[in-house]
PDB file of C-alpha atoms and ligand atoms in Angstrom:
ATOM      1  CA  UNK C   1      86.832 -50.994  87.461  1.00 55.00           C
ATOM      2  CA  UNK C   2      88.582 -53.966  88.868  1.00 80.00           C
ATOM      3  CA  UNK C   3      91.990 -54.149  87.254  1.00 94.00           C
ATOM      4  CA  UNK C   4      94.691 -51.524  87.486  1.00 95.00           C
ATOM      5  CA  UNK C   5      94.177 -50.639  83.796  1.00 95.00           C
ATOM      6  CA  UNK C   6      90.502 -50.018  84.528  1.00 96.00           C
ATOM      7  CA  UNK C   7      91.291 -47.801  87.520  1.00 97.00           C
ATOM      8  CA  UNK C   8      93.698 -45.809  85.340  1.00 96.00           C
ATOM      9  CA  UNK C   9      91.079 -45.518  82.620  1.00 96.00           C
ATOM     10  CA  UNK C  10      88.538 -44.263  85.158  1.00 98.00           C
ATOM     11  CA  UNK C  11      90.988 -41.565  86.287  1.00 98.00           C
ATOM     12  CA  UNK C  12      91.697 -40.630  82.659  1.00 97.00           C
ATOM     13  CA  UNK C  13      87.978 -40.341  81.836  1.00 98.00           C
ATOM     14  CA  UNK C  14      87.383 -38.163  84.894  1.00 98.00           C
ATOM     15  CA  UNK C  15      90.305 -35.903  83.925  1.00 98.00           C
ATOM     16  CA  UNK C  16      88.528 -35.307  80.593  1.00 98.00           C
ATOM     17  CA  UNK C  17      85.183 -34.717  82.267  1.00 98.00           C
ATOM     18  CA  UNK C  18      86.621 -32.089  84.566  1.00 98.00           C
ATOM     19  CA  UNK C  19      88.050 -30.279  81.518  1.00 98.00           C
ATOM     20  CA  UNK C  20      84.815 -30.644  79.560  1.00 98.00           C
ATOM     21  CA  UNK C  21      82.555 -29.416  82.395  1.00 98.00           C
ATOM     22  CA  UNK C  22      84.862 -26.755  83.804  1.00 98.00           C
ATOM     23  CA  UNK C  23      82.637 -23.856  82.760  1.00 98.00           C
ATOM     24  CA  UNK C  24      79.406 -25.535  83.866  1.00 98.00           C
ATOM     25  CA  UNK C  25      80.798 -26.261  87.351  1.00 98.00           C
ATOM     26  CA  UNK C  26      82.183 -22.761  87.620  1.00 97.00           C
ATOM     27  CA  UNK C  27      78.834 -21.224  86.579  1.00 98.00           C
ATOM     28  CA  UNK C  28      77.058 -23.275  89.265  1.00 98.00           C
ATOM     29  CA  UNK C  29      79.573 -22.062  91.856  1.00 97.00           C
ATOM     30  CA  UNK C  30      79.134 -18.485  90.603  1.00 96.00           C
ATOM     31  CA  UNK C  31      75.507 -18.613  91.714  1.00 96.00           C
ATOM     32  CA  UNK C  32      76.061 -19.782  95.306  1.00 95.00           C
ATOM     33  CA  UNK C  33      79.813 -19.634  95.951  1.00 94.00           C
ATOM     34  CA  UNK C  34      82.849 -17.877  94.564  1.00 95.00           C
ATOM     35  CA  UNK C  35      82.786 -19.225  91.025  1.00 96.00           C
ATOM     36  CA  UNK C  36      85.846 -21.433  91.103  1.00 97.00           C
ATOM     37  CA  UNK C  37      84.655 -25.040  91.459  1.00 97.00           C
ATOM     38  CA  UNK C  38      85.229 -25.891  87.788  1.00 98.00           C
ATOM     39  CA  UNK C  39      88.567 -24.105  87.851  1.00 97.00           C
ATOM     40  CA  UNK C  40      89.592 -25.950  91.029  1.00 98.00           C
ATOM     41  CA  UNK C  41      88.602 -29.390  89.775  1.00 98.00           C
ATOM     42  CA  UNK C  42      90.133 -28.821  86.370  1.00 98.00           C
ATOM     43  CA  UNK C  43      93.382 -27.535  87.877  1.00 97.00           C
ATOM     44  CA  UNK C  44      93.642 -30.555  90.154  1.00 98.00           C
ATOM     45  CA  UNK C  45      92.875 -33.131  87.497  1.00 98.00           C
ATOM     46  CA  UNK C  46      95.108 -31.435  84.928  1.00 98.00           C
ATOM     47  CA  UNK C  47      97.921 -31.898  87.431  1.00 98.00           C
ATOM     48  CA  UNK C  48      96.840 -35.541  87.766  1.00 98.00           C
ATOM     49  CA  UNK C  49      96.879 -35.837  83.962  1.00 97.00           C
ATOM     50  CA  UNK C  50     100.486 -34.644  83.864  1.00 96.00           C
ATOM     51  CA  UNK C  51     101.427 -37.501  86.220  1.00 94.00           C
ATOM     52  CA  UNK C  52      99.445 -40.223  84.445  1.00 91.00           C
ATOM     53  CA  UNK C  53     102.456 -41.556  82.562  1.00 88.00           C
ATOM     54  CA  UNK C  54     104.326 -42.045  85.821  1.00 92.00           C
ATOM     55  CA  UNK C  55     101.425 -44.184  87.088  1.00 90.00           C
ATOM     56  CA  UNK C  56     102.206 -47.025  84.685  1.00 86.00           C
ATOM     57  CA  UNK C  57     104.457 -48.884  87.165  1.00 90.00           C
ATOM     58  CA  UNK C  58     102.348 -48.119  90.205  1.00 95.00           C
ATOM     59  CA  UNK C  59      99.865 -50.307  92.057  1.00 97.00           C
ATOM     60  CA  UNK C  60      96.171 -49.389  92.415  1.00 97.00           C
ATOM     61  CA  UNK C  61      96.916 -48.203  95.941  1.00 98.00           C
ATOM     62  CA  UNK C  62      99.749 -45.987  94.725  1.00 97.00           C
ATOM     63  CA  UNK C  63      97.734 -44.581  91.816  1.00 97.00           C
ATOM     64  CA  UNK C  64      94.806 -43.571  94.024  1.00 98.00           C
ATOM     65  CA  UNK C  65      97.211 -42.151  96.616  1.00 98.00           C
ATOM     66  CA  UNK C  66      99.030 -40.130  93.958  1.00 97.00           C
ATOM     67  CA  UNK C  67      95.709 -38.722  92.714  1.00 98.00           C
ATOM     68  CA  UNK C  68      94.775 -37.790  96.291  1.00 98.00           C
ATOM     69  CA  UNK C  69      98.126 -36.155  97.053  1.00 98.00           C
ATOM     70  CA  UNK C  70      98.014 -34.215  93.799  1.00 97.00           C
ATOM     71  CA  UNK C  71      94.530 -32.887  94.527  1.00 98.00           C
ATOM     72  CA  UNK C  72      95.411 -31.904  98.089  1.00 97.00           C
ATOM     73  CA  UNK C  73      98.540 -30.084  96.939  1.00 96.00           C
ATOM     74  CA  UNK C  74      97.212 -28.318  93.816  1.00 97.00           C
ATOM     75  CA  UNK C  75      93.629 -27.330  94.648  1.00 94.00           C
ATOM     76  CA  UNK C  76      93.118 -24.362  96.931  1.00 84.00           C
ATOM     77  CA  UNK C  77      89.338 -24.583  97.425  1.00 88.00           C
ATOM     78  CA  UNK C  78      87.406 -26.785  99.809  1.00 94.00           C
ATOM     79  CA  UNK C  79      87.014 -29.390  97.100  1.00 96.00           C
ATOM     80  CA  UNK C  80      90.777 -30.163  96.903  1.00 96.00           C
ATOM     81  CA  UNK C  81      91.171 -31.547 100.421  1.00 97.00           C
ATOM     82  CA  UNK C  82      87.718 -33.197 100.236  1.00 98.00           C
ATOM     83  CA  UNK C  83      88.262 -35.041  96.943  1.00 98.00           C
ATOM     84  CA  UNK C  84      91.935 -35.521  97.847  1.00 98.00           C
ATOM     85  CA  UNK C  85      91.086 -37.234 101.130  1.00 98.00           C
ATOM     86  CA  UNK C  86      88.531 -39.417  99.344  1.00 98.00           C
ATOM     87  CA  UNK C  87      91.163 -40.687  96.888  1.00 98.00           C
ATOM     88  CA  UNK C  88      93.742 -41.157  99.676  1.00 98.00           C
ATOM     89  CA  UNK C  89      91.295 -43.220 101.742  1.00 98.00           C
ATOM     90  CA  UNK C  90      90.228 -45.214  98.676  1.00 98.00           C
ATOM     91  CA  UNK C  91      93.918 -45.841  97.986  1.00 98.00           C
ATOM     92  CA  UNK C  92      94.524 -47.081 101.512  1.00 98.00           C
ATOM     93  CA  UNK C  93      91.584 -49.480 101.142  1.00 98.00           C
ATOM     94  CA  UNK C  94      93.259 -51.000  98.063  1.00 98.00           C
ATOM     95  CA  UNK C  95      96.511 -51.725  99.898  1.00 97.00           C
ATOM     96  CA  UNK C  96      98.130 -54.941  98.724  1.00 95.00           C
ATOM     97  CA  UNK C  97      95.398 -55.663  96.161  1.00 97.00           C
ATOM     98  CA  UNK C  98      96.387 -56.389  92.573  1.00 95.00           C
ATOM     99  CA  UNK C  99      92.803 -56.012  91.409  1.00 96.00           C
ATOM    100  CA  UNK C 100      89.578 -54.948  93.073  1.00 97.00           C
ATOM    101  CA  UNK C 101      86.613 -57.283  93.470  1.00 97.00           C
ATOM    102  CA  UNK C 102      83.129 -55.738  93.392  1.00 97.00           C
ATOM    103  CA  UNK C 103      83.206 -55.698  97.205  1.00 97.00           C
ATOM    104  CA  UNK C 104      86.612 -53.998  97.118  1.00 98.00           C
ATOM    105  CA  UNK C 105      85.206 -51.299  94.826  1.00 98.00           C
ATOM    106  CA  UNK C 106      82.326 -50.750  97.259  1.00 98.00           C
ATOM    107  CA  UNK C 107      84.834 -50.579 100.111  1.00 98.00           C
ATOM    108  CA  UNK C 108      86.911 -47.996  98.202  1.00 98.00           C
ATOM    109  CA  UNK C 109      83.834 -45.789  97.714  1.00 98.00           C
ATOM    110  CA  UNK C 110      82.783 -46.275 101.350  1.00 98.00           C
ATOM    111  CA  UNK C 111      86.245 -45.286 102.547  1.00 98.00           C
ATOM    112  CA  UNK C 112      86.256 -42.351 100.134  1.00 98.00           C
ATOM    113  CA  UNK C 113      82.964 -40.961 101.367  1.00 98.00           C
ATOM    114  CA  UNK C 114      84.122 -41.585 104.938  1.00 98.00           C
ATOM    115  CA  UNK C 115      87.145 -39.402 104.198  1.00 98.00           C
ATOM    116  CA  UNK C 116      84.924 -36.606 102.907  1.00 98.00           C
ATOM    117  CA  UNK C 117      82.723 -36.843 105.987  1.00 98.00           C
ATOM    118  CA  UNK C 118      85.736 -36.889 108.302  1.00 97.00           C
ATOM    119  CA  UNK C 119      87.206 -33.806 106.623  1.00 96.00           C
ATOM    120  CA  UNK C 120      84.060 -31.806 105.994  1.00 97.00           C
ATOM    121  CA  UNK C 121      81.910 -32.853 108.967  1.00 97.00           C
ATOM    122  CA  UNK C 122      78.810 -32.724 106.783  1.00 97.00           C
ATOM    123  CA  UNK C 123      75.830 -35.060 106.714  1.00 97.00           C
ATOM    124  CA  UNK C 124      73.258 -35.759 104.020  1.00 97.00           C
ATOM    125  CA  UNK C 125      70.961 -32.826 103.241  1.00 97.00           C
ATOM    126  CA  UNK C 126      73.475 -29.970 103.648  1.00 96.00           C
ATOM    127  CA  UNK C 127      73.825 -29.319  99.903  1.00 97.00           C
ATOM    128  CA  UNK C 128      77.287 -30.821  99.441  1.00 97.00           C
ATOM    129  CA  UNK C 129      79.187 -33.519  97.576  1.00 98.00           C
ATOM    130  CA  UNK C 130      77.568 -36.026  99.936  1.00 98.00           C
ATOM    131  CA  UNK C 131      74.092 -35.444  98.507  1.00 98.00           C
ATOM    132  CA  UNK C 132      75.014 -37.184  95.286  1.00 98.00           C
ATOM    133  CA  UNK C 133      77.710 -39.503  96.654  1.00 98.00           C
ATOM    134  CA  UNK C 134      75.796 -41.179  99.494  1.00 98.00           C
ATOM    135  CA  UNK C 135      72.713 -42.158  97.413  1.00 98.00           C
ATOM    136  CA  UNK C 136      74.995 -43.284  94.567  1.00 98.00           C
ATOM    137  CA  UNK C 137      76.925 -45.625  96.867  1.00 98.00           C
ATOM    138  CA  UNK C 138      73.665 -46.972  98.312  1.00 98.00           C
ATOM    139  CA  UNK C 139      72.341 -47.684  94.818  1.00 98.00           C
ATOM    140  CA  UNK C 140      75.596 -49.383  93.862  1.00 98.00           C
ATOM    141  CA  UNK C 141      75.518 -51.609  96.952  1.00 98.00           C
ATOM    142  CA  UNK C 142      71.895 -52.558  96.265  1.00 98.00           C
ATOM    143  CA  UNK C 143      72.647 -53.528  92.652  1.00 98.00           C
ATOM    144  CA  UNK C 144      75.747 -55.529  93.509  1.00 98.00           C
ATOM    145  CA  UNK C 145      73.775 -57.180  96.336  1.00 98.00           C
ATOM    146  CA  UNK C 146      71.207 -58.243  93.741  1.00 98.00           C
ATOM    147  CA  UNK C 147      73.949 -59.823  91.673  1.00 97.00           C
ATOM    148  CA  UNK C 148      74.005 -57.169  88.946  1.00 97.00           C
ATOM    149  CA  UNK C 149      77.141 -56.438  86.945  1.00 97.00           C
ATOM    150  CA  UNK C 150      79.457 -53.537  87.840  1.00 97.00           C
ATOM    151  CA  UNK C 151      78.295 -51.634  84.754  1.00 97.00           C
ATOM    152  CA  UNK C 152      74.636 -51.925  85.775  1.00 98.00           C
ATOM    153  CA  UNK C 153      75.505 -51.081  89.392  1.00 98.00           C
ATOM    154  CA  UNK C 154      77.325 -47.954  88.282  1.00 98.00           C
ATOM    155  CA  UNK C 155      74.474 -47.013  85.914  1.00 98.00           C
ATOM    156  CA  UNK C 156      72.148 -47.178  88.913  1.00 98.00           C
ATOM    157  CA  UNK C 157      74.684 -45.286  91.017  1.00 98.00           C
ATOM    158  CA  UNK C 158      74.959 -42.505  88.444  1.00 98.00           C
ATOM    159  CA  UNK C 159      71.170 -42.244  88.199  1.00 98.00           C
ATOM    160  CA  UNK C 160      70.955 -41.919  91.994  1.00 98.00           C
ATOM    161  CA  UNK C 161      73.759 -39.341  91.937  1.00 98.00           C
ATOM    162  CA  UNK C 162      71.875 -37.132  89.437  1.00 98.00           C
ATOM    163  CA  UNK C 163      68.693 -37.487  91.495  1.00 98.00           C
ATOM    164  CA  UNK C 164      70.786 -36.283  94.435  1.00 98.00           C
ATOM    165  CA  UNK C 165      71.997 -33.345  92.360  1.00 98.00           C
ATOM    166  CA  UNK C 166      68.350 -32.417  91.639  1.00 98.00           C
ATOM    167  CA  UNK C 167      67.590 -32.707  95.356  1.00 98.00           C
ATOM    168  CA  UNK C 168      70.307 -30.143  96.158  1.00 98.00           C
ATOM    169  CA  UNK C 169      68.180 -27.532  94.343  1.00 97.00           C
ATOM    170  CA  UNK C 170      65.483 -27.925  97.000  1.00 97.00           C
ATOM    171  CA  UNK C 171      67.590 -27.533 100.151  1.00 95.00           C
ATOM    172  CA  UNK C 172      69.465 -24.837 102.050  1.00 94.00           C
ATOM    173  CA  UNK C 173      73.261 -24.997 102.141  1.00 95.00           C
ATOM    174  CA  UNK C 174      74.521 -25.331 105.689  1.00 95.00           C
ATOM    175  CA  UNK C 175      78.178 -26.189 104.927  1.00 95.00           C
ATOM    176  CA  UNK C 176      80.818 -24.445 102.850  1.00 90.00           C
ATOM    177  CA  UNK C 177      80.650 -21.042 101.210  1.00 92.00           C
ATOM    178  CA  UNK C 178      77.085 -21.484  99.947  1.00 93.00           C
ATOM    179  CA  UNK C 179      75.913 -21.554 103.587  1.00 92.00           C
ATOM    180  CA  UNK C 180      76.555 -17.779 103.756  1.00 91.00           C
ATOM    181  CA  UNK C 181      73.548 -17.378 101.446  1.00 89.00           C
ATOM    182  CA  UNK C 182      71.162 -19.195 103.774  1.00 87.00           C
ATOM    183  CA  UNK C 183      67.688 -19.447 102.248  1.00 89.00           C
ATOM    184  CA  UNK C 184      68.864 -17.756  99.061  1.00 90.00           C
ATOM    185  CA  UNK C 185      70.775 -20.942  98.232  1.00 88.00           C
ATOM    186  CA  UNK C 186      67.441 -22.699  97.585  1.00 94.00           C
ATOM    187  CA  UNK C 187      66.738 -23.194  93.886  1.00 96.00           C
ATOM    188  CA  UNK C 188      70.415 -23.563  93.026  1.00 95.00           C
ATOM    189  CA  UNK C 189      72.183 -26.784  92.127  1.00 97.00           C
ATOM    190  CA  UNK C 190      75.233 -27.667  94.210  1.00 97.00           C
ATOM    191  CA  UNK C 191      78.485 -27.634  92.222  1.00 98.00           C
ATOM    192  CA  UNK C 192      80.254 -30.258  94.348  1.00 98.00           C
ATOM    193  CA  UNK C 193      77.333 -32.697  94.144  1.00 98.00           C
ATOM    194  CA  UNK C 194      77.480 -32.180  90.370  1.00 98.00           C
ATOM    195  CA  UNK C 195      81.210 -32.901  90.027  1.00 98.00           C
ATOM    196  CA  UNK C 196      80.642 -36.059  92.109  1.00 98.00           C
ATOM    197  CA  UNK C 197      77.846 -37.189  89.760  1.00 98.00           C
ATOM    198  CA  UNK C 198      80.367 -36.889  86.916  1.00 98.00           C
ATOM    199  CA  UNK C 199      82.730 -39.111  88.916  1.00 98.00           C
ATOM    200  CA  UNK C 200      80.124 -41.890  88.919  1.00 98.00           C
ATOM    201  CA  UNK C 201      79.542 -41.243  85.223  1.00 98.00           C
ATOM    202  CA  UNK C 202      83.286 -41.721  84.644  1.00 98.00           C
ATOM    203  CA  UNK C 203      83.324 -44.916  86.714  1.00 98.00           C
ATOM    204  CA  UNK C 204      80.330 -46.234  84.754  1.00 98.00           C
ATOM    205  CA  UNK C 205      82.012 -45.483  81.433  1.00 98.00           C
ATOM    206  CA  UNK C 206      85.214 -47.232  82.573  1.00 97.00           C
ATOM    207  CA  UNK C 207      83.186 -50.314  83.574  1.00 97.00           C
ATOM    208  CA  UNK C 208      81.275 -50.250  80.264  1.00 97.00           C
ATOM    209  CA  UNK C 209      84.518 -50.014  78.321  1.00 95.00           C
ATOM    210  CA  UNK C 210      85.937 -52.984  80.229  1.00 93.00           C
ATOM    211  CA  UNK C 211      82.747 -54.975  79.584  1.00 90.00           C
ATOM    212  CA  UNK C 212      82.324 -55.593  83.320  1.00 88.00           C
TER     213      UNK C 212
HETATM  214  P1  LIG F 301      85.335 -23.373  97.763  1.00 76.05           P
HETATM  215  O1  LIG F 301      84.002 -23.514  98.406  1.00 76.05           O
HETATM  216  O2  LIG F 301      86.449 -23.310  98.738  1.00 76.05           O
HETATM  217  O3  LIG F 301      85.345 -22.260  96.753  1.00 76.05           O
HETATM  218  P2  LIG F 301      84.897 -25.266  95.636  1.00 76.05           P
HETATM  219  O4  LIG F 301      84.145 -24.168  94.975  1.00 76.05           O
HETATM  220  O5  LIG F 301      85.904 -25.951  94.794  1.00 76.05           O
HETATM  221  O6  LIG F 301      85.577 -24.754  96.965  1.00 76.05           O
HETATM  222  O7  LIG F 301      83.882 -26.386  96.116  1.00 76.05           O
HETATM  223  C1  LIG F 301      82.593 -26.068  96.551  1.00 76.05           C
HETATM  224  C2  LIG F 301      81.846 -27.372  96.822  1.00 76.05           C
HETATM  225  O8  LIG F 301      82.439 -28.050  97.910  1.00 76.05           O
HETATM  226  C3  LIG F 301      80.408 -27.171  97.225  1.00 76.05           C
HETATM  227  O9  LIG F 301      79.562 -27.079  96.102  1.00 76.05           O
HETATM  228  C4  LIG F 301      80.097 -28.379  98.084  1.00 76.05           C
HETATM  229  O10 LIG F 301      79.544 -29.429  97.317  1.00 76.05           O
HETATM  230  C5  LIG F 301      81.461 -28.839  98.541  1.00 76.05           C
HETATM  231  N1  LIG F 301      81.602 -28.697  99.986  1.00 76.05           N
HETATM  232  C6  LIG F 301      81.829 -27.562 100.677  1.00 76.05           C
HETATM  233  N2  LIG F 301      81.931 -27.828 101.988  1.00 76.05           N
HETATM  234  C7  LIG F 301      81.749 -29.166 102.136  1.00 76.05           C
HETATM  235  C8  LIG F 301      81.746 -30.070 103.247  1.00 76.05           C
HETATM  236  N3  LIG F 301      81.969 -29.633 104.493  1.00 76.05           N
HETATM  237  N4  LIG F 301      81.524 -31.375 103.013  1.00 76.05           N
HETATM  238  C9  LIG F 301      81.316 -31.841 101.752  1.00 76.05           C
HETATM  239  N5  LIG F 301      81.314 -31.032 100.669  1.00 76.05           N
HETATM  240  C10 LIG F 301      81.521 -29.719 100.853  1.00 76.05           C
HETATM  241 MG1  LIG F 302      84.170 -22.163  95.087  1.00 76.05          MG
END
């Protein structure tokens, strides 16, 4: 996911994933929220899809910013501003860079998760997006630190993300709509943590495709 073409491919793959898993994400949100997470994510990334052609002349910074702006402006639910801010922060971290080194990719994810934490004021263990994203980033940093390739690092990151998704079934939601359920949220998988695990899956597939 280093060159601009790879970043674009990652976005394209995630657009498809949000269409493919729309119903699954919505069903998860039906159980502990208002049943719109798949609809929200799909709406946002369909709007991104419609702009993809206009991204051809843009820099990595501009592409990630455009994704962020589109999400913020088209998604009504909590996830729009959260994912939107993550892409905007990741975009800002890529300012002036023609391609992203492995450390730049880590920085983009760190800035992205920082944006989600700034917006949502959540910490690990509150049954949110962070419960898959934080362990995934840690796993990615560990792999890159050990000199592994980006594909392997993102494989490890995705694995950690899904483990985080499983973990959300065991904890009480204390942020977002699901927090209204209190203890009754236990046993249910968090939709936002799930959509974030698919984001790492998309990043992994983009890296695999690029042979990185
Ligand atoms: P809404 O809750 O407004 O209906 P969505 O259904 O699209 O929005 O998104 C719900 C998801 O948003 C939750 O499953 C959770 O992962 C995530 N979420 C909610 N609040 C926060 C927060 N403060 N920080 C991080 N993620 C959050
Ligand atoms: Mg919802």
